[in-house]
Short mmCIF file of C-alpha atoms in Angstrom, two decimals:
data_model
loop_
_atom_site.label_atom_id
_atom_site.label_comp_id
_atom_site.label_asym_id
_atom_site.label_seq_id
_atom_site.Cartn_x
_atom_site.Cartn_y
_atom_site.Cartn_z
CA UNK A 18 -174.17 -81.61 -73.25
CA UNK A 19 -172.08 -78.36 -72.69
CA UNK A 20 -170.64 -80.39 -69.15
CA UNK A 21 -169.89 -83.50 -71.63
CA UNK A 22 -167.78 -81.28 -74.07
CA UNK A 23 -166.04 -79.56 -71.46
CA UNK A 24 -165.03 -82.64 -70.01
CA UNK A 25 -164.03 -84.47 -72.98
CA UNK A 26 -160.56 -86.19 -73.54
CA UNK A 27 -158.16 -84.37 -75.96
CA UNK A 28 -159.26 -85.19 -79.78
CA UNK A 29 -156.77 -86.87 -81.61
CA UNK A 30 -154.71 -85.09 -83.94
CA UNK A 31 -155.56 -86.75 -86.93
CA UNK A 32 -158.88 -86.54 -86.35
CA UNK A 33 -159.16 -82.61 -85.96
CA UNK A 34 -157.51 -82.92 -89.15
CA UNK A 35 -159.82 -85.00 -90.49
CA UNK A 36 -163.14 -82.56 -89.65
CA UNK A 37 -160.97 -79.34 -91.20
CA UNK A 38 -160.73 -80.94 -94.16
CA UNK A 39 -164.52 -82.48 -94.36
CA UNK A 40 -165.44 -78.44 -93.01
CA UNK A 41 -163.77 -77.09 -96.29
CA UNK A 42 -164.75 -79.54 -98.80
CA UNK A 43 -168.18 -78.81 -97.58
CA UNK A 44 -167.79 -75.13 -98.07
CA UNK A 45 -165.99 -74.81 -101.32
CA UNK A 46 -169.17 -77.04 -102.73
CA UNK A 47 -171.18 -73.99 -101.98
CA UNK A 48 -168.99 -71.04 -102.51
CA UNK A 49 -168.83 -69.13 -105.69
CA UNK A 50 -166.08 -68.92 -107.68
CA UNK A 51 -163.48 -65.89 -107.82
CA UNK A 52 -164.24 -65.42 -111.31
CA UNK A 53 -168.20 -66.07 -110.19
CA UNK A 54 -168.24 -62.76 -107.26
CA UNK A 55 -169.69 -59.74 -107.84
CA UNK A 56 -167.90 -56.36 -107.68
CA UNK A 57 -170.12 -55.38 -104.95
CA UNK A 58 -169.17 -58.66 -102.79
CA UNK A 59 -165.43 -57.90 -102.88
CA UNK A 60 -163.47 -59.29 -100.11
CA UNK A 61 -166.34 -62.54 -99.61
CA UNK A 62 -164.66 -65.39 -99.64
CA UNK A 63 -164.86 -67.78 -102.74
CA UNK A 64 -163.87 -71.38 -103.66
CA UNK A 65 -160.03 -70.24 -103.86
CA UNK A 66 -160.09 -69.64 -100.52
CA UNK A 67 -161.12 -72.59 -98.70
CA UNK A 68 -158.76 -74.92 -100.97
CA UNK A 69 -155.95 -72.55 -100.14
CA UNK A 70 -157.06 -72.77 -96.45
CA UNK A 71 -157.03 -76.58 -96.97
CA UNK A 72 -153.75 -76.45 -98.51
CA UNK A 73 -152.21 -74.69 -95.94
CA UNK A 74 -153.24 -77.16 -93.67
CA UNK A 75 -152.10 -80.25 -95.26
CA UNK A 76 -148.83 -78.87 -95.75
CA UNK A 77 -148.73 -78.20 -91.91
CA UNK A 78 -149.68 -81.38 -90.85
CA UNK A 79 -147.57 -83.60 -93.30
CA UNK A 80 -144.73 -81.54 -93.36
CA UNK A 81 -145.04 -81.89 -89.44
CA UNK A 82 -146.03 -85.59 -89.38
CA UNK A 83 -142.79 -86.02 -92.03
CA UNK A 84 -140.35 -84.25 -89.48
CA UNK A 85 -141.81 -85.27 -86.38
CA UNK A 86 -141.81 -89.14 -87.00
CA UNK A 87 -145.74 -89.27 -87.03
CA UNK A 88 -147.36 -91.81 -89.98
CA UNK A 89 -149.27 -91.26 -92.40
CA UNK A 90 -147.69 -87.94 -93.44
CA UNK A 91 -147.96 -88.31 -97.60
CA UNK A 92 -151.52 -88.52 -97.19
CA UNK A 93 -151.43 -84.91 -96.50
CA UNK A 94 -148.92 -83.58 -98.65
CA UNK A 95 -151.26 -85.24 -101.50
CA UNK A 96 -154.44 -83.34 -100.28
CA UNK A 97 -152.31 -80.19 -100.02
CA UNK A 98 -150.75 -80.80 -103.62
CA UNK A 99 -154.59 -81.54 -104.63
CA UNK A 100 -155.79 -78.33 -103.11
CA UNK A 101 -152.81 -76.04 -104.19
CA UNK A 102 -153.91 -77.10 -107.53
CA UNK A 103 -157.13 -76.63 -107.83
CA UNK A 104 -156.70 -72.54 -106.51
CA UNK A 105 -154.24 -72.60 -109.47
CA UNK A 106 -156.93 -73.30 -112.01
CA UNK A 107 -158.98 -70.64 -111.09
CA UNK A 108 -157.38 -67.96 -112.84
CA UNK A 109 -155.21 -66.07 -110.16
CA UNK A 110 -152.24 -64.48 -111.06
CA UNK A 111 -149.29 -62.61 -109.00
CA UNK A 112 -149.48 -59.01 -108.61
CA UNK A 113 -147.33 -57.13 -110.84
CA UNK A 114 -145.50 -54.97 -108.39
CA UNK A 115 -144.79 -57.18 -105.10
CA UNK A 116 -144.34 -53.88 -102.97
CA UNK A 117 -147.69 -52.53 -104.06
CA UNK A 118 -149.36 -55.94 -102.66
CA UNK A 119 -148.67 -54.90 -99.35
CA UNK A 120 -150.18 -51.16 -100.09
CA UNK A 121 -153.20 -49.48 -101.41
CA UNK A 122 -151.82 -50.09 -104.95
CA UNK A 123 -152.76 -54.11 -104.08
CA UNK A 124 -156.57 -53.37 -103.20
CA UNK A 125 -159.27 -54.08 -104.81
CA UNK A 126 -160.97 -57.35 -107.31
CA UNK A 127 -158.46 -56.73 -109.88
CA UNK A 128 -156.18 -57.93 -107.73
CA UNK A 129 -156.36 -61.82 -107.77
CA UNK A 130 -153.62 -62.59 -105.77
CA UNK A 131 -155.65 -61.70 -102.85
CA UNK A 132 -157.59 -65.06 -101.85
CA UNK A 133 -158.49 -63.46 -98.40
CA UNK A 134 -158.46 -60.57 -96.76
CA UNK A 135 -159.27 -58.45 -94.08
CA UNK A 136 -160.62 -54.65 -95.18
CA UNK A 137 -160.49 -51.74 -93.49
CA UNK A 138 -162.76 -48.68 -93.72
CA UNK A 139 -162.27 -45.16 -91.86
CA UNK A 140 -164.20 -44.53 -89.00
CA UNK A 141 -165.19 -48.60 -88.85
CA UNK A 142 -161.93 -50.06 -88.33
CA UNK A 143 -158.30 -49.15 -89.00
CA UNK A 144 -154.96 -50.69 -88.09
CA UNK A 145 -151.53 -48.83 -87.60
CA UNK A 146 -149.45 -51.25 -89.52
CA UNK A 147 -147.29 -47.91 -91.16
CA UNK A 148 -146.53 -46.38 -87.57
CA UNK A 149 -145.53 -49.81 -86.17
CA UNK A 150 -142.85 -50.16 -89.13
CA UNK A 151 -141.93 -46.40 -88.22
CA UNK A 152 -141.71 -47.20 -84.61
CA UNK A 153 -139.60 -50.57 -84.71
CA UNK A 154 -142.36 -52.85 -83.50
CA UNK A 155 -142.23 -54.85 -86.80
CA UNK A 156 -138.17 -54.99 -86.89
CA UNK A 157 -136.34 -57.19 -89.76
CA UNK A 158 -133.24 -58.84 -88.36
CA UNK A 159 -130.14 -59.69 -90.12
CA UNK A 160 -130.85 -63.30 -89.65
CA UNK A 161 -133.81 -62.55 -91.99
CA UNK A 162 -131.41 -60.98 -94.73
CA UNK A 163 -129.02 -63.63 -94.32
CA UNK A 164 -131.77 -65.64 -96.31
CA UNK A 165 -131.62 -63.60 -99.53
CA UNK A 166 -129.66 -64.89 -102.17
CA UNK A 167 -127.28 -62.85 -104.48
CA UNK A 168 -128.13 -61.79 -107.48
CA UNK A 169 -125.76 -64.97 -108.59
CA UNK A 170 -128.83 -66.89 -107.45
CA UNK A 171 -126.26 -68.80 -104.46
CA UNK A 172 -126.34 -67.83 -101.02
CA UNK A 173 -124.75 -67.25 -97.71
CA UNK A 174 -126.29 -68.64 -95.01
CA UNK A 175 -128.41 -71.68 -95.31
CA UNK A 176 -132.08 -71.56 -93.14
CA UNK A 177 -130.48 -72.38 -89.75
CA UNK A 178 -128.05 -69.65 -89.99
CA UNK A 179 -125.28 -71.53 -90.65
CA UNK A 180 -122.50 -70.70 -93.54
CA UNK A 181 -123.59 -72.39 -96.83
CA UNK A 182 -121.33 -74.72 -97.91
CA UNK A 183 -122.01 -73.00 -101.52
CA UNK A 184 -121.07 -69.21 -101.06
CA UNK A 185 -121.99 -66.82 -103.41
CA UNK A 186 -118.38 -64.81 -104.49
CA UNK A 187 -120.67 -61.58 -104.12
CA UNK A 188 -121.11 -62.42 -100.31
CA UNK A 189 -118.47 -59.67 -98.22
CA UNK A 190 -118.14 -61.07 -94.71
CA UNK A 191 -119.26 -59.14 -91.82
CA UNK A 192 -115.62 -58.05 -90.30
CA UNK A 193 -115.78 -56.52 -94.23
CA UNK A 194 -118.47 -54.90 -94.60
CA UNK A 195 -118.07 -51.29 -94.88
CA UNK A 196 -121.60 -49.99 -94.67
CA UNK A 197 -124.40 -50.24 -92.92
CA UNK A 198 -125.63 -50.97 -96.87
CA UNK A 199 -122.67 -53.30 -97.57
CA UNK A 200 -125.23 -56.80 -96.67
CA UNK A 201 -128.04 -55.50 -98.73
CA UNK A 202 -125.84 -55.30 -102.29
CA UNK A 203 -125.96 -57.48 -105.09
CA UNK A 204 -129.15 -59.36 -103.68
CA UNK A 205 -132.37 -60.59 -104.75
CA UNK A 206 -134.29 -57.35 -105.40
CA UNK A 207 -136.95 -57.94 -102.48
CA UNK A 208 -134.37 -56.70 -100.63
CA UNK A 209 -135.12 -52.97 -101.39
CA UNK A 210 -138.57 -53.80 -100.38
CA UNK A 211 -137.93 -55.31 -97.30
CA UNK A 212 -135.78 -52.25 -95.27
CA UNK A 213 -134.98 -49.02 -96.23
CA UNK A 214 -131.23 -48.35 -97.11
CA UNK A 215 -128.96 -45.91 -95.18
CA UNK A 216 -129.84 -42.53 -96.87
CA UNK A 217 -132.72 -43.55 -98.72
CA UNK A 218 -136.19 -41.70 -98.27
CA UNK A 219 -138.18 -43.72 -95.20
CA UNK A 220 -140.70 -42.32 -92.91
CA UNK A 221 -140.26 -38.73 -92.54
CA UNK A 222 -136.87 -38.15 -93.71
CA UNK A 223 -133.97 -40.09 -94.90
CA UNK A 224 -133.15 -43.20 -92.80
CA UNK A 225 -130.24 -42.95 -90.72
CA UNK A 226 -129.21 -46.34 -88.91
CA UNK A 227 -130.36 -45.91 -84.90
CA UNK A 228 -131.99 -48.43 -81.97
CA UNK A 229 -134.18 -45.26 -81.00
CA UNK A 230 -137.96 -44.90 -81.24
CA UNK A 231 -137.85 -49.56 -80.91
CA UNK A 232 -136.08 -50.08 -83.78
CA UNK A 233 -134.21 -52.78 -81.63
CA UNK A 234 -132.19 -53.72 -84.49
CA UNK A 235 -131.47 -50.41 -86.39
CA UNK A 236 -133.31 -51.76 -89.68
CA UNK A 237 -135.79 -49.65 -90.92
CA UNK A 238 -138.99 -52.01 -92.04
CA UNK A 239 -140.39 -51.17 -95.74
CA UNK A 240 -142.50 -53.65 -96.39
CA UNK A 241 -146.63 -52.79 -95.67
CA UNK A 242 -145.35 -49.20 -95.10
CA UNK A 243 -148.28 -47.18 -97.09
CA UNK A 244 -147.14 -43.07 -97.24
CA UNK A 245 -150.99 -42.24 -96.81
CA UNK A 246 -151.79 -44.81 -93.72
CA UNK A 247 -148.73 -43.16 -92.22
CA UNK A 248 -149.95 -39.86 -92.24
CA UNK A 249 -153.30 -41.21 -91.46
CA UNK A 250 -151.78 -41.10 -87.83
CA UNK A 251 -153.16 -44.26 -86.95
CA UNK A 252 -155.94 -44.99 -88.94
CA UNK A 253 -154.59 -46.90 -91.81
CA UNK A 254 -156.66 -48.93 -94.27
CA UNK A 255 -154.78 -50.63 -96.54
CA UNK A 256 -156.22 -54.00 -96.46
CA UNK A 257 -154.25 -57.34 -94.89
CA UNK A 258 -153.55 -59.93 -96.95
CA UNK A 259 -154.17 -63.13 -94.84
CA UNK A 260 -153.94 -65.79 -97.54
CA UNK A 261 -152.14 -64.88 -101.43
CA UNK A 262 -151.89 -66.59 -104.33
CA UNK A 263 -147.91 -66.05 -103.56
CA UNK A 264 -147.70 -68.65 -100.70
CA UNK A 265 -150.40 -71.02 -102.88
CA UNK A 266 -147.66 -71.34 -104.93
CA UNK A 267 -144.78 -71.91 -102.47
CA UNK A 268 -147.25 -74.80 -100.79
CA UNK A 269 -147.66 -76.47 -104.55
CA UNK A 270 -143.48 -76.85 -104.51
CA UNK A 271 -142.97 -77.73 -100.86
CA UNK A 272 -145.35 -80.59 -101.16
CA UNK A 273 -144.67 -81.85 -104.10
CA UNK A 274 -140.51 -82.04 -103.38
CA UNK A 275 -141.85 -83.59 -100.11
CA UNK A 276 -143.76 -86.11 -101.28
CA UNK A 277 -140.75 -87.77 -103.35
CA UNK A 278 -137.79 -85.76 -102.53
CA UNK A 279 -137.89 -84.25 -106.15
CA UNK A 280 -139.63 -82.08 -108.54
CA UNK A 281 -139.64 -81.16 -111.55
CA UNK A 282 -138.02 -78.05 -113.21
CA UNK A 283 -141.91 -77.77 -115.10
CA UNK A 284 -143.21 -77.42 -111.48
CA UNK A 285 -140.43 -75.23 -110.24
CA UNK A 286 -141.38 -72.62 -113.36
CA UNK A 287 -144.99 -72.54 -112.59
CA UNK A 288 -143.88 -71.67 -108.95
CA UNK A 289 -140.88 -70.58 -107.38
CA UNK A 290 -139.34 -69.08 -110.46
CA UNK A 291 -143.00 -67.14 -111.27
CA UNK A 292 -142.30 -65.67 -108.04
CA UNK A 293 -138.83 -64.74 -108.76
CA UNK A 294 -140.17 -63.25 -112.18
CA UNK A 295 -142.48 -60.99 -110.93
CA UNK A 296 -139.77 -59.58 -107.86
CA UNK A 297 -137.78 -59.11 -110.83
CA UNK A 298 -134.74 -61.59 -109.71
CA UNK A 299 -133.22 -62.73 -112.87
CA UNK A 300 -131.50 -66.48 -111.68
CA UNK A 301 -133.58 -69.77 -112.25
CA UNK A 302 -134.02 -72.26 -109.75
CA UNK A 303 -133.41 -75.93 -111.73
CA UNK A 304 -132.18 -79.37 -110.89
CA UNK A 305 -129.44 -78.84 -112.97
CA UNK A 306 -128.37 -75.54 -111.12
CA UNK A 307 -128.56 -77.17 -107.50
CA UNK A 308 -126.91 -80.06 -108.68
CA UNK A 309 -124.17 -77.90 -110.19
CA UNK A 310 -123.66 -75.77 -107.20
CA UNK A 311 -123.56 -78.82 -104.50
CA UNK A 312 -126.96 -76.95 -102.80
CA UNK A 313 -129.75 -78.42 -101.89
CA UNK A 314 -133.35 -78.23 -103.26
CA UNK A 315 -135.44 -78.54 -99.73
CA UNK A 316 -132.93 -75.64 -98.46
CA UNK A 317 -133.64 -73.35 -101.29
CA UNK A 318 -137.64 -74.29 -101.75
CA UNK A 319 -137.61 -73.20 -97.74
CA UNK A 320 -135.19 -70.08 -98.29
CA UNK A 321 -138.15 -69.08 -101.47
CA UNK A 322 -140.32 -68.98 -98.75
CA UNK A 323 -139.14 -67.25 -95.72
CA UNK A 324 -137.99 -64.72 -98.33
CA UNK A 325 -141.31 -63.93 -100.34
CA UNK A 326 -143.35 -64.27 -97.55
CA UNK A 327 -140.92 -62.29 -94.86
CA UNK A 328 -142.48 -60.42 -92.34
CA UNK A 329 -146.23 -62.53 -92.99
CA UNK A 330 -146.25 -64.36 -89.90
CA UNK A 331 -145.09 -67.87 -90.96
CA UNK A 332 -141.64 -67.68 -89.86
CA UNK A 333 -142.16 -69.56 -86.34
CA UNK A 334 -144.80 -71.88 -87.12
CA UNK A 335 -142.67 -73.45 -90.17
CA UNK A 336 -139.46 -73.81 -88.01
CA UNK A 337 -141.83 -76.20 -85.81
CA UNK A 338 -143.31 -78.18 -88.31
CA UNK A 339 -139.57 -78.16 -89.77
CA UNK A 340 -137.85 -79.32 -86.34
CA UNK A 341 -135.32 -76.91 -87.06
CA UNK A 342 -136.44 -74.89 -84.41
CA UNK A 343 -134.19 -76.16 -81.81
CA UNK A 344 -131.29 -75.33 -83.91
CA UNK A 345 -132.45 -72.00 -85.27
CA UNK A 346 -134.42 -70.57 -82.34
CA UNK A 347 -131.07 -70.62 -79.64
CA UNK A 348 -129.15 -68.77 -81.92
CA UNK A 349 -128.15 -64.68 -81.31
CA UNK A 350 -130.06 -61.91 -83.32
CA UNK A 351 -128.40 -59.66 -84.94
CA UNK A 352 -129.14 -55.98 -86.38
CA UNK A 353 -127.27 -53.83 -88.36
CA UNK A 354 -123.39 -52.86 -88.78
CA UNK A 355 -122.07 -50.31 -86.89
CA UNK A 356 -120.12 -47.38 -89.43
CA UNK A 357 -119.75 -44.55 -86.81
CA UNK A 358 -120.03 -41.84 -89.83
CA UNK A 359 -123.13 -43.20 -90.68
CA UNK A 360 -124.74 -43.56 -87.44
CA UNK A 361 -125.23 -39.99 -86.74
CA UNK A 362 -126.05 -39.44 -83.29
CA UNK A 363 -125.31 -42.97 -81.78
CA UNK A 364 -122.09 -44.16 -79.74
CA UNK A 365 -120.52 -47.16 -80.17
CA UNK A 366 -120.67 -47.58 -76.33
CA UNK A 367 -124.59 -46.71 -76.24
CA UNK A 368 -124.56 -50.56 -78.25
CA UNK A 369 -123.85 -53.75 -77.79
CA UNK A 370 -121.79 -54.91 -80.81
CA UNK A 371 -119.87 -58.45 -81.35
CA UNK A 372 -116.01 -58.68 -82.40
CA UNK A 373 -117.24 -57.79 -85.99
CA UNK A 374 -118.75 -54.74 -85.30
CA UNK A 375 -122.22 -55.55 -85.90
CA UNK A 376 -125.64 -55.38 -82.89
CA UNK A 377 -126.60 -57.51 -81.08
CA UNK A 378 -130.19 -57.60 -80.18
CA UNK A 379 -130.54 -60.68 -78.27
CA UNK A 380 -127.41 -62.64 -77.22
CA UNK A 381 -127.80 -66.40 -77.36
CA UNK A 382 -127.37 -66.87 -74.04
CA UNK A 383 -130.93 -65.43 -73.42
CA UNK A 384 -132.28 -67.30 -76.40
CA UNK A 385 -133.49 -71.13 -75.13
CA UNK A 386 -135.77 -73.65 -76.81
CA UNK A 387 -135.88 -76.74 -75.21
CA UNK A 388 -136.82 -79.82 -77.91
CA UNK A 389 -138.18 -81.75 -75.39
CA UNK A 390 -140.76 -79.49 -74.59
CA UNK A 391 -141.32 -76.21 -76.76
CA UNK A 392 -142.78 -77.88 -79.93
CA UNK A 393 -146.21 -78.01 -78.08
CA UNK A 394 -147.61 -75.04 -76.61
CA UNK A 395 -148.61 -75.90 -72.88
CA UNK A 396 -152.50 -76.64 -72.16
CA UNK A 397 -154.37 -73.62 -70.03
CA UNK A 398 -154.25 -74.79 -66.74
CA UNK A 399 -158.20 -73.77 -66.55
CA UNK A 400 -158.99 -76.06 -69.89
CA UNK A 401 -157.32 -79.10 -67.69
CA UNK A 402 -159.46 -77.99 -64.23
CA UNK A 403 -162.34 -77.73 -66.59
CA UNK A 404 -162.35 -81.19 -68.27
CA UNK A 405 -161.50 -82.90 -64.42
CA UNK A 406 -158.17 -83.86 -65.70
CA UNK A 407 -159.64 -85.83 -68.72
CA UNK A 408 -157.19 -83.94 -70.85
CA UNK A 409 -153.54 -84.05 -69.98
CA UNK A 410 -150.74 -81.48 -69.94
CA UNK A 411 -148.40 -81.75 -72.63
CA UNK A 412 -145.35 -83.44 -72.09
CA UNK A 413 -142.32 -81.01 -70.34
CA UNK A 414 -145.22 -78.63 -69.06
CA UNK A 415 -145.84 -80.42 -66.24
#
């Protein structure tokens, strides 16, 4: 039997599909409900979390299918529309403060955002999630800022980091700016909880723009940073949030516009705009405000999302099932702007800076993706030897 598996021709697509669906249907029959778990069981997973699970993966595969040019894609925008809505009638609600869900302040079964997580415990295991911020290993980019709106509600850039056609009058272009704080004014207040401002209070003193210590692109990450992991020294515990009510949400409006093209402003206010209540970001996302600003709704439905969930680990994976990858993937990252008063300690010839003044972290001449090829992963060389060629490299690999 184990020969016969390891032998097997690859599984189609649809049918993997098929058996992750039937594998949580089958479990959120027999788990209790959020509402259902004991104090004592906190962190088990419950019926919320397999539908989210489920809805996750129906908006990856018919978002992909749609983009892609593979059939049969509305069949799973409807299960994930089904399965986004059934989490949303068990009683979850967005944590108050959107920073605290990312620190110990988010812990705990009060909190019913969290549909799954990981915990931590000293001595058992620990991560080091507040060092790596310190350290530069979990760097924002200006590319990601680009993608927060003003507090006009319009933007600057749209998701492939091109100029909007629809500026905001707030935006100052880069050859402007003058501060390293000049892009992070007037914008949609997850901002401040994103990077630290220059000046403002980060790990052990007050954050002065550098590349040192792997800060490649000389913004300081904020978000996840917990003051007592930090000085933990390594042995944080501040749980991870792996699936939240937050991105629930964000798959309910994705699917739905996908499905038809449209939705409704009811179903915008139960989702994007609840997210833009609690970060405290005043504009409204409507039909009538797109249509009034020439924007467009998949652009800013997308934009909600890289924004709330920055920094989550979605990023990649929903410029593939996008297809914007090839456009967005080639182009150069950027970092902060250079103000030499306010980049104590760092030359302007110690960086590499464009004609605006502003880093460069990764020039797009070392930045490829290659359409043809890079939307599939390539198959272990060992998994082909293993199945005597039954299963087949993917195409561009070869």
């Amino acid at each position: 039997m184990i020969i016969l598996i390891l032998s097997m021709p690859r599984t189609a697509r649809e049918t993997v599909a098929k058996a992750i669906y039937d594998d949580l249907d089958f479990a959120s029959t027999w788990l209790p409900t959020r509402a259902a778990l004991p104090a004592a069981q906190y962190g088990r997973i419950t019926k919320s979390t397999a539908w989210a699970l489920k809805a996750r993966v129906g908006l990856e595969e018919g978002t992909r299918s749609k983009f892609h040019g593979v059939a049969g894609w509305q069949d799973h925008l409807n299960i994930a529309v089904a399965a986004a809505t059934a989490v949303m009638g068990q009683g979850h609600t967005l944590f108050a403060n959107y920073l605290g869900e990312f620190t110990h302040l988010g812990d705990g079964m009060s909190n019913t955002e969290n549909l799954l997580i990981k915990q931590y415990l000293l001595t058992v295991l620990t991560h080091n999630t507040s060092r790596d911020l310190e350290n530069g290993r979990i760097a924002p980019t200006r590319n990601l800022i680009r993608q927060f709106l003003y507090t006009d509600g319009l933007p600057a850039w749209n998701s492939d980091q091109t100029p909007s056609a629809t500026r905001s009058t707030l935006f100052v272009p880069e050859a402007s700016e003058t501060s390293y704080n000049t892009i992070l004014d007037n914008r949609d207040p997850r901002i401040s909880t994103l990077v630290y401002r220059a000046g403002e209070q980060s790990y052990q003193r007050a954050w002065v723009p550098q590349t040192s210590l792997g800060s490649r692109t000389a913004y300081a990450g904020k978000k996840g940073f917990d003051a007592a992991d930090w000085a933990s020294n390594g042995n944080a515990t501040v749980q991870r949030n792996i699936i939240r009510y937050a991105e629930v949400l964000l798959i309910y409006a994705e699917a739905k516009f996908e499905l038809t093209e449209s939705i409704s402003d009811a179903d915008l206010n139960l989702t994007i705009n609840a997210l833009r209540t609690r970060a405290g970001f005043a504009p409204r996302l409507s039909n009538a405000f797109v249509t009034a600003n020439g924007l467009s709704m998949r652009e800013e439905i997308r934009r909600e999302r890289t924004v709330e969930l920055s920094l989550e680990y979605f990023r990649f994976g929903d410029l593939i099932r996008w297809k914007t990858a090839e456009t967005v993937m080639p182009k150069p990252i950027l970092g902060g702007k250079y103000i030499a008063s306010e980049w104590v300690g760092t030359n302007a010839s110690a960086l590499n800076l464009n004609a605006d003044g502003v880093l460069v972290v990764e020039d797009a001449t070392k930045r490829k993706f290659n359409a043809a090829r890079d939307y599939l992963y390539p198959v272990p060389l060992n998994e082909i030897a293993l199945s005597n060629n039954n299963v087949k490299q993917n195409p561009g690999w070869q």
